[in-house]
Coordinates of C-alpha atoms in Angstrom, one line a residue:
Chain B
X1 CA 0.0 0.0 0.0
X2 CA 2.8 2.4 0.9
X3 CA 4.4 1.7 -2.4
X4 CA 1.2 2.7 -4.2
X5 CA 1.0 5.9 -2.3
X6 CA 4.7 6.7 -3.0
X7 CA 4.0 6.0 -6.7
X8 CA 1.0 8.2 -7.3
X9 CA 2.0 11.1 -5.0
X10 CA 5.5 11.2 -6.5
X11 CA 4.2 10.9 -10.0
X12 CA 1.7 13.7 -9.4
X13 CA 4.4 16.0 -8.0
X14 CA 6.4 15.3 -11.2
X15 CA 3.3 15.9 -13.5
X16 CA 2.9 19.4 -12.0
X17 CA 6.5 20.1 -13.1
X18 CA 5.8 18.7 -16.6
X19 CA 2.9 21.0 -17.0
X20 CA 5.0 23.9 -15.9
X21 CA 7.7 22.9 -18.5
X22 CA 5.3 22.5 -21.4
X23 CA 2.9 25.3 -20.7
X24 CA 5.1 28.1 -19.4
X25 CA 8.3 29.7 -20.5
X26 CA 9.9 28.5 -17.3
X27 CA 13.1 26.5 -17.8
X28 CA 13.7 23.4 -15.7
X29 CA 16.4 25.2 -13.8
X30 CA 13.8 27.7 -12.5
X31 CA 11.2 25.1 -11.9
X32 CA 13.4 23.1 -9.6
X33 CA 14.2 26.3 -7.6
X34 CA 10.4 26.7 -7.1
X35 CA 10.2 23.1 -6.0
X36 CA 12.9 23.2 -3.4
X37 CA 11.8 26.6 -2.1
X38 CA 8.2 25.4 -2.2
X39 CA 9.2 22.4 -0.1
X40 CA 10.6 24.7 2.6
X41 CA 7.6 26.9 2.6
X42 CA 5.1 24.0 2.7
X43 CA 7.0 22.4 5.6
X44 CA 7.1 25.7 7.4
X45 CA 3.3 26.0 7.1
X46 CA 2.9 22.4 8.3
X47 CA 1.3 21.3 5.1
X48 CA 4.1 19.0 3.9
X49 CA 4.5 16.8 7.0
X50 CA 1.2 15.0 6.5
X51 CA 2.1 14.4 2.9
X52 CA 5.4 12.8 3.9
X53 CA 3.6 10.6 6.5
X54 CA 1.2 9.5 3.8
X55 CA 3.4 9.0 0.8
X56 CA 6.9 8.4 2.3
X57 CA 9.4 8.4 -0.5
X58 CA 6.8 9.8 -2.8
X59 CA 7.2 13.1 -0.9
X60 CA 10.8 12.9 0.1
X61 CA 12.4 11.9 -3.2
X62 CA 11.2 14.8 -5.3
X63 CA 13.0 18.1 -4.8
X64 CA 10.2 19.4 -2.6
X65 CA 11.4 16.7 -0.3
X66 CA 14.8 18.3 -0.4
X67 CA 13.2 21.5 0.8
X68 CA 11.4 19.5 3.5
X69 CA 14.6 18.0 4.7
X70 CA 16.2 21.5 4.9
X71 CA 13.3 22.9 6.8
X72 CA 13.2 20.0 9.3
X73 CA 16.9 20.4 9.8
X74 CA 16.5 24.0 10.6
X75 CA 13.7 23.3 13.1
X76 CA 15.9 20.8 14.9
X77 CA 18.9 23.0 14.9
X78 CA 16.9 26.0 16.3
X79 CA 16.1 23.9 19.3
X80 CA 19.6 22.7 19.8
X81 CA 21.5 25.9 19.2
X82 CA 19.1 28.8 19.1
X83 CA 19.4 31.4 16.3
X84 CA 22.6 29.8 15.0
X85 CA 20.5 26.9 14.0
X86 CA 18.9 29.0 11.3
X87 CA 22.3 29.0 9.5
X88 CA 23.5 25.5 10.3
X89 CA 20.4 23.4 10.2
X90 CA 19.6 23.4 6.5
X91 CA 23.1 22.6 5.4
X92 CA 23.6 19.9 8.0
X93 CA 20.4 18.1 6.9
X94 CA 21.3 18.3 3.2
X95 CA 24.9 17.4 3.7
X96 CA 24.6 13.7 2.9
X97 CA 23.0 14.2 -0.5
X98 CA 25.2 17.1 -1.5
X99 CA 28.4 15.5 -0.4
X100 CA 27.4 12.3 -2.3
X101 CA 26.7 14.4 -5.4
X102 CA 30.1 16.0 -5.3
X103 CA 32.0 12.8 -4.6
X104 CA 30.1 10.7 -7.2
X105 CA 30.2 13.5 -9.7
X106 CA 34.0 13.7 -9.3
X107 CA 34.5 9.9 -9.5
X108 CA 32.3 9.5 -12.5
X109 CA 34.0 12.4 -14.3
X110 CA 37.2 10.5 -13.8
X111 CA 35.9 7.3 -15.3
X112 CA 33.4 8.4 -18.0
X113 CA 33.4 10.6 -21.0
X114 CA 30.2 12.3 -22.4
X115 CA 28.8 10.9 -25.6
X116 CA 26.2 12.3 -27.9
X117 CA 24.2 9.1 -28.8
Chain M
X1 CA -1.2 41.0 -41.2
X2 CA 2.0 39.8 -39.5
X3 CA 3.9 42.7 -38.0
X4 CA 6.7 43.0 -35.5
X5 CA 4.3 43.7 -32.6
X6 CA 2.2 40.5 -33.1
X7 CA 5.1 38.4 -34.4
X8 CA 5.8 36.4 -31.2
X9 CA 2.2 35.3 -30.9
X10 CA 2.1 34.4 -34.5
X11 CA 5.3 32.3 -34.1
X12 CA 3.7 30.5 -31.1
X13 CA 0.6 29.7 -33.1
X14 CA 2.6 28.3 -36.0
X15 CA 4.9 26.2 -33.9
X16 CA 3.9 22.7 -32.8
X17 CA 3.5 22.4 -29.1
X18 CA 5.0 19.7 -27.0
X19 CA 2.6 16.7 -26.7
X20 CA 1.3 17.6 -23.2
X21 CA -0.7 14.5 -22.4
X22 CA 2.0 12.1 -23.5
X23 CA 4.6 14.0 -21.6
X24 CA 2.5 14.1 -18.4
X25 CA 1.9 10.4 -18.6
X26 CA 5.6 9.6 -18.9
X27 CA 6.4 12.1 -16.2
X28 CA 3.9 10.5 -13.9
X29 CA 5.0 6.9 -14.6
X30 CA 8.7 7.5 -14.4
X31 CA 8.6 10.0 -11.5
X32 CA 6.3 7.6 -9.6
X33 CA 8.6 4.7 -10.4
X34 CA 11.7 6.5 -9.1
X35 CA 9.8 7.4 -5.9
X36 CA 8.7 3.8 -5.5
X37 CA 12.2 2.6 -5.9
X38 CA 13.1 5.1 -3.2
X39 CA 10.5 3.6 -0.9
X40 CA 11.8 0.1 -1.6
X41 CA 15.4 1.2 -0.8
X42 CA 14.2 2.9 2.4
X43 CA 12.4 -0.2 3.6
X44 CA 15.3 -2.4 2.5
X45 CA 17.9 -0.6 4.5
X46 CA 15.7 -0.4 7.6
X47 CA 15.4 -4.2 7.4
X48 CA 19.2 -4.4 7.4
X49 CA 19.0 -2.9 10.8
X50 CA 19.6 0.8 10.0
X51 CA 17.7 3.1 12.3
X52 CA 14.9 5.1 10.8
X53 CA 16.8 8.3 11.5
X54 CA 19.9 7.2 9.6
X55 CA 17.8 5.6 6.9
X56 CA 16.3 9.0 6.0
X57 CA 19.9 10.2 5.4
X58 CA 21.0 7.1 3.5
X59 CA 18.2 7.4 1.0
X60 CA 19.3 10.6 -0.8
X61 CA 22.9 9.3 -0.8
X62 CA 21.9 6.0 -2.5
X63 CA 19.6 7.7 -5.0
X64 CA 22.3 10.3 -5.8
X65 CA 24.7 7.4 -6.5
X66 CA 22.1 5.6 -8.7
X67 CA 21.5 8.8 -10.6
X68 CA 25.2 9.3 -11.0
X69 CA 25.7 5.7 -12.2
X70 CA 23.0 6.0 -14.9
X71 CA 24.4 9.4 -16.0
X72 CA 27.9 8.0 -16.3
X73 CA 26.7 5.1 -18.5
X74 CA 24.8 7.6 -20.7
X75 CA 21.4 6.2 -19.8
X76 CA 19.8 9.0 -17.7
X77 CA 19.5 11.4 -20.6
X78 CA 17.9 8.7 -22.8
X79 CA 15.3 8.2 -20.2
X80 CA 14.9 11.9 -19.5
X81 CA 14.1 12.6 -23.2
X82 CA 10.8 10.9 -22.7
X83 CA 10.2 11.3 -19.0
X84 CA 10.9 15.0 -18.8
X85 CA 9.9 16.2 -15.3
X86 CA 9.8 12.6 -14.2
X87 CA 13.6 12.6 -14.2
X88 CA 14.2 16.2 -13.4
X89 CA 12.1 16.6 -10.3
X90 CA 13.4 13.6 -8.2
X91 CA 16.7 13.9 -6.5
X92 CA 18.2 11.7 -9.1
X93 CA 17.8 14.6 -11.4
X94 CA 19.8 16.8 -9.1
X95 CA 22.5 14.2 -9.2
X96 CA 22.3 14.0 -13.0
X97 CA 22.8 17.7 -13.3
X98 CA 25.9 17.7 -11.2
X99 CA 27.4 14.5 -12.7
X100 CA 26.7 15.5 -16.3
X101 CA 28.4 18.9 -15.7
X102 CA 31.4 17.2 -14.0
X103 CA 31.8 14.8 -16.9
X104 CA 31.4 17.5 -19.5
X105 CA 33.8 20.0 -18.1
X106 CA 36.6 17.5 -17.3
X107 CA 38.2 18.7 -20.6
X108 CA 38.9 22.0 -18.9
X109 CA 40.8 20.3 -16.1
X110 CA 39.9 19.0 -12.7
X111 CA 40.1 22.2 -10.8
X112 CA 38.8 24.8 -13.1
X113 CA 36.7 22.5 -15.2
X114 CA 35.2 19.8 -12.9
X115 CA 35.7 21.7 -9.7
X116 CA 34.3 25.1 -10.7
X117 CA 31.6 24.0 -13.2
X118 CA 30.1 21.0 -11.5
X119 CA 27.3 23.2 -10.1
X120 CA 26.4 25.3 -13.1
X121 CA 23.0 23.7 -13.3
X122 CA 22.4 22.5 -9.7
X123 CA 23.8 25.7 -8.1
X124 CA 20.4 27.5 -7.9
X125 CA 18.9 24.6 -6.0
X126 CA 21.5 24.9 -3.3
X127 CA 21.4 28.6 -3.2
X128 CA 17.7 29.0 -3.0
X129 CA 17.2 25.9 -0.7
X130 CA 19.8 27.3 1.7
X131 CA 18.4 30.8 1.6
X132 CA 14.8 29.5 2.1
X133 CA 16.0 27.5 5.1
X134 CA 17.8 30.4 6.7
X135 CA 14.9 32.8 6.2
X136 CA 12.5 30.2 7.6
X137 CA 14.9 29.7 10.6
X138 CA 15.1 33.4 11.4
X139 CA 11.3 33.9 11.1
X140 CA 10.6 30.8 13.2
X141 CA 13.0 32.0 15.9
X142 CA 11.4 35.4 16.1
X143 CA 8.0 33.8 16.2
X144 CA 9.2 31.5 19.0
X145 CA 10.7 34.4 20.9
X146 CA 7.5 36.5 20.7
X147 CA 5.0 33.8 21.4
X148 CA 7.1 31.4 23.5
Chain Q
X1 CA 33.9 46.8 -62.5
X2 CA 31.5 45.5 -60.0
X3 CA 28.2 47.2 -59.8
X4 CA 26.2 48.1 -56.7
X5 CA 22.5 47.6 -57.4
X6 CA 19.9 48.8 -55.1
X7 CA 20.6 49.0 -51.4
X8 CA 22.3 45.8 -50.5
X9 CA 23.3 43.9 -53.6
X10 CA 26.5 43.7 -55.6
X11 CA 26.4 42.5 -59.2
X12 CA 29.7 40.9 -60.3
X13 CA 30.6 41.9 -63.8
X14 CA 34.0 40.3 -63.5
X15 CA 33.2 36.6 -63.0
X16 CA 34.3 35.0 -59.8
X17 CA 34.2 31.2 -60.3
X18 CA 33.5 28.5 -57.8
X19 CA 36.3 26.2 -58.7
X20 CA 35.9 23.5 -56.1
X21 CA 34.2 22.5 -52.8
X22 CA 34.8 20.1 -50.0
X23 CA 33.2 18.9 -46.8
X24 CA 33.4 16.5 -43.8
X25 CA 30.4 15.4 -41.7
X26 CA 29.6 12.9 -39.0
X27 CA 27.8 9.6 -39.3
X28 CA 24.5 11.2 -38.2
X29 CA 24.5 13.4 -41.3
X30 CA 25.5 10.5 -43.5
X31 CA 22.5 8.7 -42.2
X32 CA 20.2 11.3 -43.7
X33 CA 18.8 11.9 -47.2
X34 CA 22.1 13.1 -48.5
X35 CA 23.9 9.8 -47.8
X36 CA 26.8 9.1 -50.1
X37 CA 27.3 12.7 -51.2
X38 CA 29.8 13.7 -48.6
X39 CA 33.6 13.7 -49.1
X40 CA 34.5 12.4 -45.7
X41 CA 32.3 10.9 -43.0
X42 CA 33.6 10.6 -39.4
X43 CA 32.2 7.8 -37.2
X44 CA 33.2 9.1 -33.8
X45 CA 32.2 12.6 -32.6
X46 CA 35.7 13.0 -31.1
X47 CA 37.3 12.4 -34.6
X48 CA 40.2 10.8 -32.8
X49 CA 40.8 14.0 -30.8
X50 CA 40.8 14.7 -27.1
X51 CA 38.0 17.3 -27.1
X52 CA 35.0 18.2 -29.2
X53 CA 36.6 21.6 -30.0
X54 CA 39.7 19.9 -31.4
X55 CA 37.4 17.5 -33.4
X56 CA 35.7 20.5 -34.9
X57 CA 39.1 22.0 -35.9
X58 CA 39.9 18.6 -37.6
X59 CA 36.5 18.8 -39.4
X60 CA 37.5 22.1 -40.9
X61 CA 41.0 21.0 -41.9
X62 CA 39.5 18.0 -43.6
X63 CA 36.9 20.0 -45.5
X64 CA 39.4 22.5 -46.8
X65 CA 41.9 19.8 -47.7
X66 CA 39.2 18.0 -49.7
X67 CA 38.3 21.3 -51.5
X68 CA 42.0 22.0 -52.3
X69 CA 42.5 18.4 -53.6
X70 CA 39.4 18.8 -55.9
X71 CA 40.9 22.0 -57.3
X72 CA 44.4 20.6 -57.6
X73 CA 45.7 23.3 -55.3
X74 CA 47.8 23.5 -52.2
X75 CA 46.9 25.7 -49.2
X76 CA 49.7 28.1 -50.0
X77 CA 48.0 28.8 -53.4
X78 CA 45.2 30.6 -51.6
X79 CA 45.8 34.4 -51.0
X80 CA 43.0 34.5 -48.3
X81 CA 40.8 32.3 -46.3
X82 CA 37.6 33.6 -44.7
X83 CA 36.0 31.6 -42.0
X84 CA 34.1 31.4 -38.8
X85 CA 32.1 29.1 -36.5
X86 CA 29.9 29.0 -33.5
X87 CA 32.5 28.6 -30.8
X88 CA 33.5 31.5 -28.5
X89 CA 36.1 33.5 -30.3
X90 CA 35.7 31.2 -33.3
X91 CA 38.4 28.9 -32.1
X92 CA 37.6 26.1 -34.6
X93 CA 38.4 28.4 -37.5
X94 CA 41.4 30.2 -35.9
X95 CA 43.0 26.9 -34.9
X96 CA 42.3 25.1 -38.1
X97 CA 44.0 27.9 -40.1
X98 CA 46.8 28.3 -37.5
X99 CA 49.4 26.5 -39.5
X100 CA 48.2 27.4 -43.0
X101 CA 50.5 30.4 -43.5
X102 CA 47.6 32.1 -45.4
X103 CA 46.1 35.5 -44.6
X104 CA 43.0 34.7 -42.5
X105 CA 39.8 36.8 -41.9
X106 CA 37.7 35.5 -39.1
X107 CA 34.1 36.3 -39.1
X108 CA 31.1 35.7 -36.9
X109 CA 27.7 35.3 -38.6
X110 CA 26.5 32.5 -36.5
X111 CA 24.7 30.1 -38.8
X112 CA 24.9 32.5 -41.7
X113 CA 28.6 32.1 -41.9
X114 CA 28.8 30.0 -45.1
X115 CA 27.1 32.7 -47.1
X116 CA 29.0 35.4 -45.2
X117 CA 32.4 33.9 -45.7
X118 CA 31.6 33.2 -49.4
X119 CA 30.6 36.8 -49.9
X120 CA 33.7 38.1 -48.2
X121 CA 36.0 35.8 -50.1
X122 CA 34.3 37.0 -53.3
X123 CA 34.8 40.6 -52.4
X124 CA 38.4 40.0 -51.6
X125 CA 38.9 38.6 -55.2
X126 CA 36.9 41.5 -56.7
X127 CA 39.0 44.0 -55.0
X128 CA 42.1 42.5 -56.4
X129 CA 43.5 41.4 -53.0
X130 CA 43.9 37.8 -54.1
X131 CA 43.2 35.6 -57.1
X132 CA 42.3 32.5 -55.1
X133 CA 40.3 32.6 -51.9
X134 CA 38.7 29.9 -49.6
X135 CA 35.5 30.3 -47.6
X136 CA 35.2 27.9 -44.7
X137 CA 32.9 27.2 -41.7
X138 CA 31.9 24.4 -39.4
X139 CA 29.7 23.4 -36.5
X140 CA 29.7 20.4 -34.1
X141 CA 26.7 19.2 -32.2
X142 CA 28.7 18.4 -29.0
X143 CA 30.8 21.6 -28.9
X144 CA 27.7 23.7 -29.6
X145 CA 25.6 21.9 -26.9
X146 CA 28.2 22.4 -24.2
X147 CA 28.6 26.1 -25.0
X148 CA 25.1 27.2 -25.7
X149 CA 22.9 24.7 -23.9
X150 CA 23.6 21.8 -21.5
X151 CA 26.2 19.1 -20.9
X152 CA 25.6 16.1 -23.2
X153 CA 24.6 13.7 -20.4
X154 CA 22.1 16.1 -18.9
X155 CA 18.6 14.9 -18.8
X156 CA 16.7 17.7 -20.3
X157 CA 13.7 17.5 -22.7
X158 CA 13.8 19.4 -26.0
X159 CA 10.6 20.8 -27.5
X160 CA 9.5 20.1 -31.1
X161 CA 10.8 23.4 -32.3
X162 CA 14.3 22.8 -31.2
X163 CA 16.8 21.9 -33.9
X164 CA 19.8 19.6 -34.1
X165 CA 23.2 21.2 -34.7
X166 CA 24.9 19.6 -37.6
X167 CA 28.4 18.1 -37.0
X168 CA 30.0 19.2 -40.3
X169 CA 32.3 21.5 -42.1
X170 CA 32.1 22.9 -45.7
X171 CA 34.7 24.8 -47.8
X172 CA 34.4 26.5 -51.1
X173 CA 37.3 27.7 -53.3
X174 CA 36.8 30.8 -55.5
X175 CA 38.9 32.3 -58.2
X176 CA 38.8 35.0 -60.8
X177 CA 41.7 33.4 -62.7
X178 CA 40.9 29.7 -62.9
X179 CA 37.6 29.2 -64.7
X180 CA 34.7 26.8 -64.1
X181 CA 31.1 26.5 -65.1
X182 CA 29.8 27.9 -61.8
X183 CA 30.2 31.5 -60.8
X184 CA 28.9 34.0 -58.3
X185 CA 26.5 36.3 -60.1
X186 CA 25.4 38.6 -57.2
X187 CA 25.8 38.8 -53.5
X188 CA 23.5 40.5 -51.0
X189 CA 24.7 41.4 -47.5
X190 CA 21.9 41.4 -44.9
X191 CA 20.9 43.8 -42.2
X192 CA 20.2 42.7 -38.6
X193 CA 16.5 42.2 -38.0
X194 CA 15.0 41.6 -34.6
X195 CA 11.2 40.9 -34.2
X196 CA 11.4 40.5 -30.4
X197 CA 11.5 36.7 -30.3
X198 CA 12.9 35.6 -26.9
X199 CA 12.3 31.8 -27.2
X200 CA 15.7 30.3 -27.7
X201 CA 14.1 27.0 -28.5
X202 CA 12.6 28.4 -31.7
X203 CA 15.6 29.7 -33.7
X204 CA 13.7 29.3 -37.0
X205 CA 11.0 31.6 -35.8
X206 CA 13.5 34.2 -34.7
X207 CA 15.4 34.1 -38.0
X208 CA 12.6 34.1 -40.5
X209 CA 12.2 37.9 -40.5
X210 CA 15.9 38.4 -41.4
X211 CA 15.5 35.8 -44.2
X212 CA 12.5 37.8 -45.5
X213 CA 14.4 41.1 -45.3
X214 CA 17.4 39.9 -47.3
X215 CA 15.4 37.9 -49.9
X216 CA 13.1 40.9 -50.4
X217 CA 16.2 43.2 -50.8
X218 CA 17.6 40.8 -53.4
X219 CA 14.4 40.6 -55.4
X220 CA 13.9 44.4 -55.2
X221 CA 17.5 45.2 -56.1
X222 CA 17.7 42.7 -59.0
X223 CA 14.1 43.3 -60.2
X224 CA 13.4 39.6 -60.1
X225 CA 11.0 37.3 -58.4
X226 CA 11.1 33.8 -56.7
X227 CA 9.9 31.9 -59.8
X228 CA 13.0 33.1 -61.8
X229 CA 15.2 30.7 -59.9
X230 CA 15.6 26.9 -60.0
X231 CA 16.2 26.7 -56.2
X232 CA 16.1 29.1 -53.3
X233 CA 17.5 27.7 -50.1
X234 CA 17.7 29.0 -46.6
X235 CA 20.3 27.8 -44.2
X236 CA 18.6 26.5 -41.2
X237 CA 15.1 27.8 -40.6
X238 CA 13.9 24.3 -39.9
X239 CA 10.3 23.2 -40.2
X240 CA 8.6 26.1 -38.4
X241 CA 10.9 28.8 -39.6
X242 CA 10.4 27.8 -43.2
X243 CA 6.6 27.7 -42.8
X244 CA 6.7 31.1 -41.3
X245 CA 8.9 32.4 -44.1
X246 CA 6.5 31.2 -46.7
X247 CA 3.7 33.0 -45.0
X248 CA 5.5 36.3 -44.6
X249 CA 6.9 36.3 -48.1
X250 CA 3.5 35.7 -49.5
X251 CA 2.2 38.6 -47.4
X252 CA 5.0 40.7 -49.0
X253 CA 3.8 39.9 -52.5
X254 CA 6.8 37.5 -53.2
X255 CA 5.4 34.1 -52.6
X256 CA 7.8 31.2 -52.5
X257 CA 6.9 28.1 -54.6
X258 CA 8.1 24.6 -54.7
X259 CA 11.5 25.8 -55.7
X260 CA 12.1 26.9 -52.0
X261 CA 13.7 24.5 -49.5
X262 CA 15.7 24.7 -46.3
X263 CA 19.1 23.1 -45.7
X264 CA 18.0 22.1 -42.2
X265 CA 15.2 20.0 -43.7
X266 CA 17.4 18.6 -46.5
X267 CA 20.1 17.3 -44.3
X268 CA 18.1 15.1 -41.9
X269 CA 15.2 12.6 -42.3
X270 CA 13.0 14.0 -39.5
X271 CA 10.8 10.9 -39.4
X272 CA 13.6 8.5 -38.8
X273 CA 16.3 10.6 -37.2
X274 CA 15.9 12.4 -33.9
X275 CA 16.3 15.9 -35.3
X276 CA 13.1 17.7 -34.1
X277 CA 12.6 20.7 -36.4
X278 CA 15.6 20.0 -38.5
X279 CA 19.3 20.7 -38.8
X280 CA 21.0 23.9 -37.7
X281 CA 24.4 25.4 -37.3
X282 CA 27.0 26.9 -39.7
X283 CA 27.8 23.4 -40.9
X284 CA 24.2 22.8 -42.0
X285 CA 24.2 25.1 -44.9
X286 CA 27.9 24.5 -45.6
X287 CA 27.5 20.7 -45.9
X288 CA 24.3 20.9 -48.0
X289 CA 25.9 23.6 -50.3
X290 CA 29.0 21.5 -50.9
X291 CA 27.4 18.0 -51.0
X292 CA 24.2 18.8 -52.9
X293 CA 23.7 22.2 -54.3
X294 CA 27.1 22.8 -56.0
X295 CA 27.4 19.2 -57.3
X296 CA 23.9 19.4 -58.8
X297 CA 24.9 22.6 -60.5
X298 CA 28.0 21.0 -61.8
X299 CA 25.9 18.2 -63.2
X300 CA 23.6 20.7 -64.9
X301 CA 20.5 19.8 -62.9
X302 CA 20.4 23.2 -61.3
X303 CA 21.5 26.4 -63.1
X304 CA 20.3 29.3 -61.1
X305 CA 20.4 29.1 -57.3
X306 CA 19.9 31.5 -54.4
X307 CA 21.8 30.4 -51.4
X308 CA 20.9 32.3 -48.3
X309 CA 22.1 31.4 -44.8
X310 CA 20.6 32.9 -41.7
X311 CA 22.2 33.4 -38.3
X312 CA 20.9 34.3 -34.8
X313 CA 23.2 36.8 -33.2
X314 CA 22.4 36.2 -29.5
X315 CA 24.7 34.7 -26.9
X316 CA 23.9 32.7 -23.7
X317 CA 24.6 35.9 -21.8
X318 CA 22.2 38.1 -23.8
X319 CA 19.5 35.4 -23.4
X320 CA 20.0 35.3 -19.6
X321 CA 19.7 39.1 -19.6
X322 CA 16.3 38.7 -21.3
X323 CA 17.3 40.3 -24.5
X324 CA 15.5 39.2 -27.7
X325 CA 17.2 37.4 -30.6
X326 CA 18.4 39.5 -33.5
X327 CA 19.1 37.7 -36.7
X328 CA 20.8 38.3 -40.1
X329 CA 20.8 36.6 -43.5
X330 CA 23.3 36.9 -46.3
X331 CA 22.7 35.7 -49.9
X332 CA 24.8 34.4 -52.7
X333 CA 23.4 34.0 -56.2
X334 CA 25.2 31.1 -57.9
X335 CA 24.8 30.5 -61.7
X336 CA 25.9 27.8 -64.0
X337 CA 27.1 28.7 -67.5
X338 CA 26.8 26.1 -70.1
X339 CA 28.9 27.8 -72.8
X340 CA 32.4 26.4 -73.4
X341 CA 35.1 28.2 -71.6

């Protein structure tokens, strides 16, 4: 059941992005910015948490989930360190994914060459 | 009468639009599939004894790795051609944008090519995500101070 | 003495002959409708080089070598080479001509470069600067993508109006001294035309007004009309740009008939190949000119051809600054003379 929820919620979040790509002049680069920022805002407003509870990876895998992760990290860090947490919390929560992207990006750049197929 | 002031609208009318329904279907199916794979991975690593807290941190790392792998083998862009937002919106798309840039700009060297240009596409996500987090943190702190 | 007619056209009274041509393309172009017509086909986009930029340099060197061989000349026999490409600072052209020892004029006309370089080489001959001149240009899908758009492995989706940059180079050798059946009859240099198009995924739409402007200038200056010619080609307006051009030329009282075609539509089979709205890039018009148009004229199947290449003069920076896309088109009128020489 949880797999079905992950599937349709994740799929729907992507469809909204597809409509934005095809129907507006927004480029994907701008759309993903709206998604990550939107994820932070929706989490701040308490709207995203229930979606995460319902859909699991369907809510955390899309980039809105990245925003959710940042916002949650900020909330935790505020409790632990006060106002400093506003600066450290987001980065700390996102660190795993970002560090992985840097490391794997570097490694794969070492190994592979781009091709045009 | 086609003139300069109505030319852009005229061009839009003459140009074939992207097939919206087909694109949305592909985005839904592929995006949903990637999320489902994510859920499978999450459950899988919890079964291996990883705590739910750590599992939430492992998931993006594993998905980033998978996105990087597919990008390295030249498969991600072939999928993305059809899937559109279905491959851009999930975190694997974030990984693809970084890895593809790193691979591309290797020719300009590892420091100024790979190092500097790795984030040409993904940079905005980090900048705006971080900023949104900081702004949220400050607002939340002020709210907590005022209302206790 | 050459004669300026009208506002933008020069009529050549002293003949400048097209004495040879050469090209070099990749397997993707060879897989299209012009299969078998190219001098050299390269299987691998790296062309044995370390980078795409160096591969493009090699494409150019191969094209001009082919043209020189066909003319029975060496590079040192040329008094001038004009050339350009899409890369920043036109490095494909600068580096390909680096060791030639020949005076070189680098130009930027974006995708109009084949027509522009031919016009400039012709003018150099008319002025007496040289007796033999080469006009050269190229484009490469991979080097263009990484400069103008995205890394190759990036998962982006391209709309139907996007075009596929041709990986190819074309070279033409012109002379007033050595004769041939093909010559340049007139040339028209274009003005920059900007109809406020900002969609970089629709280059054809952005360039069509410039094509209309130069074609209209040519017909006005020469007191002729579209039906007077065997073939009128545009460089790379693609499907939508060429449809738009037909509409706006008809509105202008100069309708284009079945003798109009676009090199971007001639180079790829859009049903079978993944080329969206058609081919684009400097190499598009250059490879079609040197593989189809000039050879067909040599065979006598075409006698009177208007070759017009269009270019979009924006850069990634101007696009990010929300500027619209200005375009330009230059035209060369090639004729075949049947009489004995």
